[in-house]
mmCIF file of C-alpha atoms in Angstrom:
data_model
loop_
_atom_site.group_PDB
_atom_site.id
_atom_site.type_symbol
_atom_site.label_atom_id
_atom_site.label_comp_id
_atom_site.label_asym_id
_atom_site.label_seq_id
_atom_site.Cartn_x
_atom_site.Cartn_y
_atom_site.Cartn_z
ATOM 1 C CA MET A 1 -171.811 -102.583 64.655
ATOM 2 C CA GLY A 2 -174.953 -102.981 63.081
ATOM 3 C CA VAL A 3 -177.163 -104.728 65.088
ATOM 4 C CA GLU A 4 -177.596 -104.115 69.073
ATOM 5 C CA ARG A 5 -177.068 -107.587 70.978
ATOM 6 C CA VAL A 6 -179.669 -108.752 73.182
ATOM 7 C CA GLU A 7 -176.899 -109.020 76.042
ATOM 8 C CA VAL A 8 -176.567 -105.308 75.462
ATOM 9 C CA ILE A 9 -180.469 -104.531 75.938
ATOM 10 C CA ALA A 10 -181.270 -106.913 78.852
ATOM 11 C CA PRO A 11 -179.562 -104.464 81.798
ATOM 12 C CA LYS A 12 -181.189 -101.117 80.064
ATOM 13 C CA THR A 13 -184.458 -103.248 80.750
ATOM 14 C CA GLU A 14 -186.333 -102.298 84.266
ATOM 15 C CA GLY A 15 -189.291 -104.994 84.717
ATOM 16 C CA THR A 16 -190.251 -104.490 80.866
ATOM 17 C CA ILE A 17 -188.828 -105.196 77.263
ATOM 18 C CA PRO A 18 -188.483 -103.378 74.103
ATOM 19 C CA ASP A 19 -191.970 -103.545 71.970
ATOM 20 C CA GLU A 20 -190.022 -105.961 69.214
ATOM 21 C CA PHE A 21 -189.532 -108.808 71.988
ATOM 22 C CA ILE A 22 -193.072 -109.102 72.919
ATOM 23 C CA ARG A 23 -194.525 -112.058 71.136
ATOM 24 C CA SER A 24 -198.059 -112.240 69.686
ATOM 25 C CA GLU A 25 -200.781 -113.676 72.531
ATOM 26 C CA ASN A 26 -200.772 -117.018 70.482
ATOM 27 C CA GLU A 27 -196.978 -117.144 70.861
ATOM 28 C CA GLN A 28 -196.245 -115.859 74.577
ATOM 29 C CA PRO A 29 -194.836 -118.898 76.753
ATOM 30 C CA GLY A 30 -197.180 -117.282 79.627
ATOM 31 C CA ILE A 31 -200.572 -117.827 78.198
ATOM 32 C CA THR A 32 -199.355 -120.953 75.597
ATOM 33 C CA THR A 33 -197.246 -122.890 78.095
ATOM 34 C CA VAL A 34 -198.939 -125.803 79.727
ATOM 35 C CA ARG A 35 -198.374 -125.378 83.599
ATOM 36 C CA GLY A 36 -197.243 -128.405 85.900
ATOM 37 C CA LYS A 37 -196.532 -130.599 83.212
ATOM 38 C CA VAL A 38 -193.104 -131.490 82.217
ATOM 39 C CA LEU A 39 -192.987 -133.659 78.984
ATOM 40 C CA GLU A 40 -191.042 -136.350 79.477
ATOM 41 C CA VAL A 41 -190.009 -137.436 75.914
ATOM 42 C CA PRO A 42 -188.415 -140.498 75.580
ATOM 43 C CA THR A 43 -185.452 -141.612 77.196
ATOM 44 C CA ILE A 44 -183.081 -144.186 75.261
ATOM 45 C CA ASP A 45 -180.166 -146.258 76.694
ATOM 46 C CA PHE A 46 -177.809 -145.637 73.619
ATOM 47 C CA SER A 47 -175.789 -148.776 75.002
ATOM 48 C CA ASP A 48 -178.378 -151.165 75.329
ATOM 49 C CA PRO A 49 -176.893 -154.335 74.169
ATOM 50 C CA ASP A 50 -180.045 -155.499 72.672
ATOM 51 C CA GLU A 51 -179.894 -153.750 69.177
ATOM 52 C CA ARG A 52 -183.140 -155.083 68.136
ATOM 53 C CA LYS A 53 -185.037 -153.212 71.191
ATOM 54 C CA LEU A 54 -182.861 -150.288 70.526
ATOM 55 C CA ILE A 55 -183.712 -150.055 66.354
ATOM 56 C CA ARG A 56 -187.228 -149.972 67.477
ATOM 57 C CA GLN A 57 -186.893 -147.412 70.344
ATOM 58 C CA ILE A 58 -184.956 -145.264 67.486
ATOM 59 C CA ALA A 59 -187.579 -145.382 65.076
ATOM 60 C CA GLU A 60 -190.762 -145.003 67.472
ATOM 61 C CA ALA A 61 -189.423 -141.751 69.334
ATOM 62 C CA SER A 62 -188.012 -140.335 65.411
ATOM 63 C CA SER A 63 -191.875 -141.536 63.900
ATOM 64 C CA ASN A 64 -194.082 -140.104 67.024
ATOM 65 C CA TRP A 65 -192.219 -137.724 68.814
ATOM 66 C CA GLY A 66 -189.211 -136.273 66.530
ATOM 67 C CA MET A 67 -187.405 -135.655 69.723
ATOM 68 C CA TYR A 68 -185.751 -137.897 72.782
ATOM 69 C CA GLN A 69 -183.034 -138.234 74.606
ATOM 70 C CA ILE A 70 -180.109 -140.603 74.903
ATOM 71 C CA VAL A 71 -178.259 -141.541 77.555
ATOM 72 C CA ASN A 72 -175.219 -144.083 78.074
ATOM 73 C CA HIS A 73 -173.600 -142.324 74.749
ATOM 74 C CA ASP A 74 -170.199 -142.693 75.805
ATOM 75 C CA ILE A 75 -169.286 -138.780 75.213
ATOM 76 C CA PRO A 76 -167.263 -138.367 78.544
ATOM 77 C CA SER A 77 -168.872 -135.494 80.680
ATOM 78 C CA GLU A 78 -165.493 -133.848 80.721
ATOM 79 C CA ALA A 79 -165.857 -133.225 77.023
ATOM 80 C CA ILE A 80 -169.413 -132.355 77.393
ATOM 81 C CA ARG A 81 -168.607 -130.059 80.758
ATOM 82 C CA ASN A 82 -165.464 -128.576 78.529
ATOM 83 C CA LEU A 83 -167.924 -127.538 75.656
ATOM 84 C CA GLN A 84 -169.864 -125.982 77.895
ATOM 85 C CA ALA A 85 -167.342 -124.288 79.979
ATOM 86 C CA VAL A 86 -165.365 -122.367 77.056
ATOM 87 C CA GLY A 87 -168.686 -121.184 75.412
ATOM 88 C CA LYS A 88 -169.818 -119.375 78.830
ATOM 89 C CA GLU A 89 -166.561 -118.010 78.897
ATOM 90 C CA PHE A 90 -166.542 -116.571 75.237
ATOM 91 C CA PHE A 91 -170.155 -114.852 76.085
ATOM 92 C CA GLU A 92 -168.973 -113.545 79.500
ATOM 93 C CA LEU A 93 -166.169 -111.690 77.200
ATOM 94 C CA PRO A 94 -166.296 -107.712 76.936
ATOM 95 C CA LEU A 95 -168.702 -107.047 73.802
ATOM 96 C CA GLU A 96 -165.441 -105.567 71.819
ATOM 97 C CA GLU A 97 -164.015 -109.141 72.123
ATOM 98 C CA LYS A 98 -167.017 -110.863 71.022
ATOM 99 C CA GLU A 99 -167.514 -108.502 68.107
ATOM 100 C CA ALA A 100 -164.196 -109.541 66.686
ATOM 101 C CA TYR A 101 -165.527 -112.342 65.586
ATOM 102 C CA ALA A 102 -169.418 -111.093 64.371
ATOM 103 C CA LYS A 103 -170.336 -112.389 60.892
ATOM 104 C CA PRO A 104 -170.103 -109.753 58.492
ATOM 105 C CA LEU A 105 -173.171 -108.347 57.176
ATOM 106 C CA ASP A 106 -172.625 -109.348 53.383
ATOM 107 C CA SER A 107 -171.307 -112.893 53.964
ATOM 108 C CA ASP A 108 -173.241 -115.868 52.756
ATOM 109 C CA SER A 109 -172.212 -117.763 55.836
ATOM 110 C CA ILE A 110 -173.539 -118.172 58.955
ATOM 111 C CA GLU A 111 -170.955 -118.748 60.999
ATOM 112 C CA GLY A 112 -169.507 -115.947 63.505
ATOM 113 C CA TYR A 113 -171.432 -114.071 66.480
ATOM 114 C CA GLY A 114 -174.560 -113.086 66.106
ATOM 115 C CA THR A 115 -178.076 -112.112 67.025
ATOM 116 C CA LYS A 116 -180.308 -112.504 63.927
ATOM 117 C CA LEU A 117 -180.881 -115.345 62.056
ATOM 118 C CA PHE A 118 -184.262 -115.608 60.485
ATOM 119 C CA LYS A 119 -186.192 -113.076 58.304
ATOM 120 C CA GLU A 120 -187.926 -111.921 61.068
ATOM 121 C CA VAL A 121 -191.825 -111.714 61.275
ATOM 122 C CA SER A 122 -193.519 -107.862 61.609
ATOM 123 C CA GLU A 123 -196.311 -106.897 63.352
ATOM 124 C CA GLY A 124 -197.280 -103.624 61.890
ATOM 125 C CA ASN A 125 -194.341 -101.530 61.888
ATOM 126 C CA VAL A 126 -192.546 -103.614 64.664
ATOM 127 C CA THR A 127 -190.146 -106.289 63.517
ATOM 128 C CA LYS A 128 -190.230 -108.949 66.131
ATOM 129 C CA LYS A 129 -187.362 -110.633 67.510
ATOM 130 C CA GLY A 130 -185.949 -113.593 69.702
ATOM 131 C CA TRP A 131 -184.064 -113.022 73.276
ATOM 132 C CA VAL A 132 -180.853 -114.895 72.148
ATOM 133 C CA ASP A 133 -177.296 -114.040 70.790
ATOM 134 C CA HIS A 134 -175.399 -116.859 69.065
ATOM 135 C CA MET A 135 -172.147 -118.001 67.770
ATOM 136 C CA PHE A 136 -171.755 -120.378 64.871
ATOM 137 C CA ASN A 137 -168.943 -122.688 64.004
ATOM 138 C CA LYS A 138 -168.328 -125.584 61.513
ATOM 139 C CA ILE A 139 -166.805 -128.416 63.471
ATOM 140 C CA TRP A 140 -166.024 -131.217 61.265
ATOM 141 C CA PRO A 141 -165.203 -132.509 58.710
ATOM 142 C CA PRO A 142 -161.919 -130.778 59.195
ATOM 143 C CA SER A 143 -161.989 -129.212 55.018
ATOM 144 C CA VAL A 144 -164.957 -127.141 56.148
ATOM 145 C CA ILE A 145 -163.433 -125.443 59.118
ATOM 146 C CA ASN A 146 -162.751 -121.710 59.112
ATOM 147 C CA TYR A 147 -160.858 -120.662 62.453
ATOM 148 C CA GLN A 148 -161.206 -117.384 61.745
ATOM 149 C CA PHE A 149 -164.295 -117.561 63.641
ATOM 150 C CA TRP A 150 -162.669 -119.854 66.078
ATOM 151 C CA PRO A 151 -162.513 -117.612 69.104
ATOM 152 C CA LYS A 152 -158.951 -117.101 70.555
ATOM 153 C CA ASN A 153 -160.448 -116.749 74.144
ATOM 154 C CA PRO A 154 -160.190 -118.777 75.915
ATOM 155 C CA PRO A 155 -157.238 -120.114 74.737
ATOM 156 C CA SER A 156 -158.737 -123.793 75.321
ATOM 157 C CA TYR A 157 -161.984 -122.950 73.408
ATOM 158 C CA ARG A 158 -160.154 -124.591 70.032
ATOM 159 C CA GLU A 159 -159.496 -127.885 71.735
ATOM 160 C CA ALA A 160 -162.523 -128.407 73.950
ATOM 161 C CA ASN A 161 -164.617 -127.936 70.646
ATOM 162 C CA GLU A 162 -162.315 -130.259 68.584
ATOM 163 C CA GLU A 163 -162.481 -132.983 71.423
ATOM 164 C CA TYR A 164 -165.939 -133.009 71.605
ATOM 165 C CA ALA A 165 -166.200 -133.313 67.768
ATOM 166 C CA LYS A 166 -164.482 -136.649 67.993
ATOM 167 C CA HIS A 167 -166.321 -137.748 70.297
ATOM 168 C CA MET A 168 -169.795 -136.534 68.537
ATOM 169 C CA HIS A 169 -168.117 -138.284 65.644
ATOM 170 C CA LYS A 170 -168.866 -141.754 66.819
ATOM 171 C CA VAL A 171 -172.167 -140.964 68.447
ATOM 172 C CA VAL A 172 -173.555 -139.726 64.981
ATOM 173 C CA GLN A 173 -171.843 -142.911 62.990
ATOM 174 C CA LYS A 174 -174.295 -144.974 65.350
ATOM 175 C CA LEU A 175 -177.461 -142.913 65.524
ATOM 176 C CA PHE A 176 -177.488 -142.764 61.249
ATOM 177 C CA ARG A 177 -177.069 -146.263 61.208
ATOM 178 C CA LEU A 178 -179.968 -146.921 63.748
ATOM 179 C CA LEU A 179 -182.061 -144.571 62.119
ATOM 180 C CA SER A 180 -181.369 -146.751 58.594
ATOM 181 C CA LEU A 181 -181.994 -149.695 59.901
ATOM 182 C CA GLY A 182 -185.519 -148.382 61.411
ATOM 183 C CA LEU A 183 -186.823 -147.794 57.979
ATOM 184 C CA GLY A 184 -185.763 -151.355 56.379
ATOM 185 C CA LEU A 185 -182.532 -149.660 55.166
ATOM 186 C CA GLN A 186 -179.312 -151.373 55.260
ATOM 187 C CA GLY A 187 -177.220 -149.506 57.580
ATOM 188 C CA GLN A 188 -175.059 -147.145 55.460
ATOM 189 C CA GLU A 189 -178.031 -145.791 53.472
ATOM 190 C CA LEU A 190 -178.816 -142.538 55.341
ATOM 191 C CA LYS A 191 -175.141 -141.221 55.779
ATOM 192 C CA LYS A 192 -174.846 -141.973 52.438
ATOM 193 C CA ALA A 193 -178.049 -140.192 51.240
ATOM 194 C CA SER A 194 -176.932 -137.110 53.515
ATOM 195 C CA GLY A 195 -173.562 -136.745 52.112
ATOM 196 C CA GLY A 196 -171.630 -139.768 53.747
ATOM 197 C CA ASP A 197 -168.133 -138.482 54.644
ATOM 198 C CA ASP A 198 -168.796 -134.830 54.023
ATOM 199 C CA LEU A 199 -171.944 -134.490 56.315
ATOM 200 C CA ILE A 200 -171.012 -131.487 58.475
ATOM 201 C CA TYR A 201 -171.447 -130.321 61.896
ATOM 202 C CA LEU A 202 -172.329 -127.254 62.500
ATOM 203 C CA LEU A 203 -172.320 -126.341 66.403
ATOM 204 C CA LYS A 204 -174.678 -123.411 67.467
ATOM 205 C CA ILE A 205 -174.104 -121.828 71.059
ATOM 206 C CA ASN A 206 -176.950 -120.177 71.754
ATOM 207 C CA TYR A 207 -176.733 -117.586 74.826
ATOM 208 C CA TYR A 208 -180.002 -116.416 76.268
ATOM 209 C CA PRO A 209 -179.705 -113.582 78.760
ATOM 210 C CA PRO A 210 -182.206 -112.921 82.240
ATOM 211 C CA CYS A 211 -185.058 -111.585 80.889
ATOM 212 C CA PRO A 212 -187.512 -109.351 82.979
ATOM 213 C CA ARG A 213 -190.586 -110.577 81.397
ATOM 214 C CA PRO A 214 -190.115 -114.245 80.174
ATOM 215 C CA ASP A 215 -193.608 -114.696 79.948
ATOM 216 C CA LEU A 216 -193.764 -112.417 76.959
ATOM 217 C CA ALA A 217 -190.855 -113.063 75.056
ATOM 218 C CA LEU A 218 -189.269 -116.559 73.387
ATOM 219 C CA GLY A 219 -185.902 -117.025 72.581
ATOM 220 C CA VAL A 220 -186.169 -118.815 69.661
ATOM 221 C CA VAL A 221 -189.575 -119.023 68.069
ATOM 222 C CA ALA A 222 -191.651 -122.270 67.510
ATOM 223 C CA HIS A 223 -189.451 -124.157 64.288
ATOM 224 C CA THR A 224 -188.400 -127.402 63.237
ATOM 225 C CA ASP A 225 -184.478 -127.543 62.230
ATOM 226 C CA MET A 226 -183.288 -127.064 58.682
ATOM 227 C CA SER A 227 -180.742 -129.894 59.392
ATOM 228 C CA ILE A 228 -181.200 -133.713 59.343
ATOM 229 C CA VAL A 229 -180.453 -134.225 62.894
ATOM 230 C CA THR A 230 -179.659 -132.231 65.720
ATOM 231 C CA ILE A 231 -177.543 -133.313 68.717
ATOM 232 C CA LEU A 232 -178.020 -130.515 71.548
ATOM 233 C CA VAL A 233 -176.832 -130.120 75.248
ATOM 234 C CA PRO A 234 -178.183 -127.405 77.599
ATOM 235 C CA ASN A 235 -177.093 -126.205 80.602
ATOM 236 C CA ASP A 236 -179.675 -126.534 83.250
ATOM 237 C CA VAL A 237 -182.019 -123.629 82.870
ATOM 238 C CA GLN A 238 -185.060 -124.702 82.047
ATOM 239 C CA GLY A 239 -186.038 -123.335 78.287
ATOM 240 C CA LEU A 240 -186.569 -126.284 75.697
ATOM 241 C CA GLN A 241 -190.308 -126.764 74.758
ATOM 242 C CA ALA A 242 -191.845 -128.997 72.482
ATOM 243 C CA CYS A 243 -195.437 -128.731 70.978
ATOM 244 C CA ARG A 244 -197.553 -132.198 71.565
ATOM 245 C CA ASP A 245 -200.879 -132.220 70.337
ATOM 246 C CA GLY A 246 -201.291 -129.021 69.669
ATOM 247 C CA ARG A 247 -199.853 -127.413 73.044
ATOM 248 C CA TRP A 248 -196.464 -126.357 74.500
ATOM 249 C CA TYR A 249 -194.621 -128.274 77.492
ATOM 250 C CA ASP A 250 -191.795 -127.832 79.228
ATOM 251 C CA VAL A 251 -189.147 -130.664 78.130
ATOM 252 C CA LYS A 252 -187.215 -132.300 80.787
ATOM 253 C CA TYR A 253 -183.829 -131.605 81.399
ATOM 254 C CA ILE A 254 -181.701 -134.552 82.128
ATOM 255 C CA PRO A 255 -178.068 -134.140 83.120
ATOM 256 C CA ASN A 256 -175.361 -135.154 80.029
ATOM 257 C CA ALA A 257 -178.157 -136.540 78.154
ATOM 258 C CA LEU A 258 -177.977 -135.703 74.148
ATOM 259 C CA VAL A 259 -181.432 -134.239 73.331
ATOM 260 C CA ILE A 260 -182.055 -135.423 69.759
ATOM 261 C CA HIS A 261 -184.522 -133.246 67.332
ATOM 262 C CA ILE A 262 -185.234 -134.738 63.915
ATOM 263 C CA GLY A 263 -184.827 -132.167 61.142
ATOM 264 C CA ASP A 264 -186.411 -131.528 58.031
ATOM 265 C CA GLN A 265 -184.048 -132.932 55.738
ATOM 266 C CA MET A 266 -184.580 -136.511 57.892
ATOM 267 C CA GLU A 267 -188.537 -136.081 57.397
ATOM 268 C CA ILE A 268 -187.783 -135.608 53.770
ATOM 269 C CA MET A 269 -185.343 -138.378 53.275
ATOM 270 C CA SER A 270 -187.680 -140.613 55.237
ATOM 271 C CA ASN A 271 -190.997 -139.777 52.767
ATOM 272 C CA GLY A 272 -192.288 -138.755 56.011
ATOM 273 C CA LYS A 273 -191.790 -141.971 58.431
ATOM 274 C CA TYR A 274 -189.687 -139.713 60.740
ATOM 275 C CA LYS A 275 -191.104 -136.347 61.738
ATOM 276 C CA ALA A 276 -188.988 -133.167 62.473
ATOM 277 C CA VAL A 277 -190.104 -131.854 65.774
ATOM 278 C CA LEU A 278 -191.805 -128.377 66.585
ATOM 279 C CA HIS A 279 -189.851 -127.014 69.265
ATOM 280 C CA ARG A 280 -188.984 -123.606 70.570
ATOM 281 C CA THR A 281 -187.392 -121.714 73.622
ATOM 282 C CA THR A 282 -188.224 -119.961 76.291
ATOM 283 C CA VAL A 283 -186.259 -117.619 78.579
ATOM 284 C CA ASN A 284 -185.461 -117.718 82.105
ATOM 285 C CA LYS A 285 -186.088 -114.055 84.951
ATOM 286 C CA ASP A 286 -183.198 -114.293 86.934
ATOM 287 C CA LYS A 287 -180.636 -117.101 85.098
ATOM 288 C CA THR A 288 -178.814 -117.188 81.719
ATOM 289 C CA ARG A 289 -179.587 -120.019 79.804
ATOM 290 C CA ILE A 290 -177.363 -121.574 76.897
ATOM 291 C CA SER A 291 -177.762 -124.303 74.935
ATOM 292 C CA TRP A 292 -175.053 -125.987 72.292
ATOM 293 C CA PRO A 293 -177.049 -127.540 69.524
ATOM 294 C CA VAL A 294 -174.856 -129.503 66.861
ATOM 295 C CA PHE A 295 -176.956 -129.391 63.364
ATOM 296 C CA LEU A 296 -176.183 -131.924 60.875
ATOM 297 C CA GLU A 297 -176.115 -130.954 57.534
ATOM 298 C CA PRO A 298 -175.171 -131.901 53.902
ATOM 299 C CA PRO A 299 -172.991 -129.597 51.795
ATOM 300 C CA ALA A 300 -174.965 -126.951 50.287
ATOM 301 C CA ASP A 301 -175.151 -128.441 46.633
ATOM 302 C CA HIS A 302 -175.984 -132.007 47.892
ATOM 303 C CA VAL A 303 -179.040 -132.989 46.767
ATOM 304 C CA ILE A 304 -182.047 -134.111 49.199
ATOM 305 C CA GLY A 305 -185.468 -136.156 48.859
ATOM 306 C CA PRO A 306 -187.508 -139.242 49.568
ATOM 307 C CA LEU A 307 -185.039 -141.817 49.279
ATOM 308 C CA PRO A 308 -186.440 -144.074 46.161
ATOM 309 C CA GLN A 309 -186.314 -147.561 48.100
ATOM 310 C CA LEU A 310 -189.205 -145.846 50.597
ATOM 311 C CA VAL A 311 -191.600 -145.025 47.299
ATOM 312 C CA ASN A 312 -193.380 -146.731 45.862
ATOM 313 C CA GLN A 313 -197.269 -146.436 43.647
ATOM 314 C CA GLU A 314 -198.898 -146.670 47.553
ATOM 315 C CA ASN A 315 -196.394 -144.459 48.623
ATOM 316 C CA PRO A 316 -195.849 -141.687 46.408
ATOM 317 C CA PRO A 317 -193.092 -138.914 47.861
ATOM 318 C CA LYS A 318 -194.621 -136.581 49.754
ATOM 319 C CA TYR A 319 -191.818 -134.097 49.103
ATOM 320 C CA LYS A 320 -189.858 -131.938 46.694
ATOM 321 C CA THR A 321 -186.208 -133.246 45.928
ATOM 322 C CA LYS A 322 -183.943 -130.440 45.966
ATOM 323 C CA THR A 323 -180.247 -129.139 47.271
ATOM 324 C CA TYR A 324 -179.782 -128.192 50.418
ATOM 325 C CA GLY A 325 -178.841 -124.913 49.238
ATOM 326 C CA GLU A 326 -182.450 -124.043 47.898
ATOM 327 C CA TYR A 327 -184.150 -125.722 50.927
ATOM 328 C CA VAL A 328 -182.213 -123.556 53.442
ATOM 329 C CA TYR A 329 -183.029 -120.158 51.436
ATOM 330 C CA CYS A 330 -186.806 -121.135 50.839
ATOM 331 C CA LYS A 331 -187.058 -121.420 54.853
ATOM 332 C CA LEU A 332 -185.035 -118.504 55.928
ATOM 333 C CA ASN A 333 -187.022 -116.455 53.501
ATOM 334 C CA LYS A 334 -190.128 -118.083 54.129
ATOM 335 C CA ILE A 335 -190.404 -118.910 50.656
ATOM 336 C CA PRO A 336 -193.302 -121.809 50.241
ATOM 337 C CA GLN A 337 -191.261 -125.040 49.516
#
């Protein structure tokens, strides 16, 4: 099998966890989380008919927070429920069924069922790990979909994901337009710079089993997303945290809201005007947390850099221009950009 899944390790633990899951003291959520305060990141009504107000709210939240929640986004709650139901059902299948969709160890593709993602940090002789298993599927555009990695069970997995992608498409068009206008650009500029119709929607399902020592472990360590933008729905188990003024806070859960993360590529394209959000995921002692982020990514050979319209003598480029594939390789292997 190669990699031991967290869901296999979890039941074997009795009040303790293996050393590779214990974070250093400056990362442990039991020490570093601000208690008694939930971070209320901006909540934006996506259906507001006052477009100028909406542009201003999106631009301010993208600049000052890098994370916000949008409500009244027109994705039917049934489509979200179905997405969540089939994802949960897949992770509740016997392990051998899930392993049929495991990403091959020698594959460059990210798609499939897995556990390890980032190059893990070693402390002494111990390689640190996140308390999470995951599933990756490209769900848009149709030309990049590889159904080999789409579960056949539950039978409605494909239908639920395709339906969600169809609704997500409308949200993405509108969000990119508002983000563009918020930078003083034409409405289509950011979408065009991101790869246009070749923009890839990469769905990830994060599965965080109950953990006997949630004070010591993290599901996903502190990071910014490599994507342009990430659009996420979680289940109702608290776990998303954001860094604000150097401190870690739980992010308030709003049912049916879409959580928006500004990613690294958007920060680069906006030449630092929009900020990628530093966030992480905690785990729960008694409950399974699941989240469904969709990473909006350019094709690997697409070149991303600060947009020429946003650069001048007073505001020179703050970031290097490179292909998205080069950027991902550097970040995953912890090579300075």
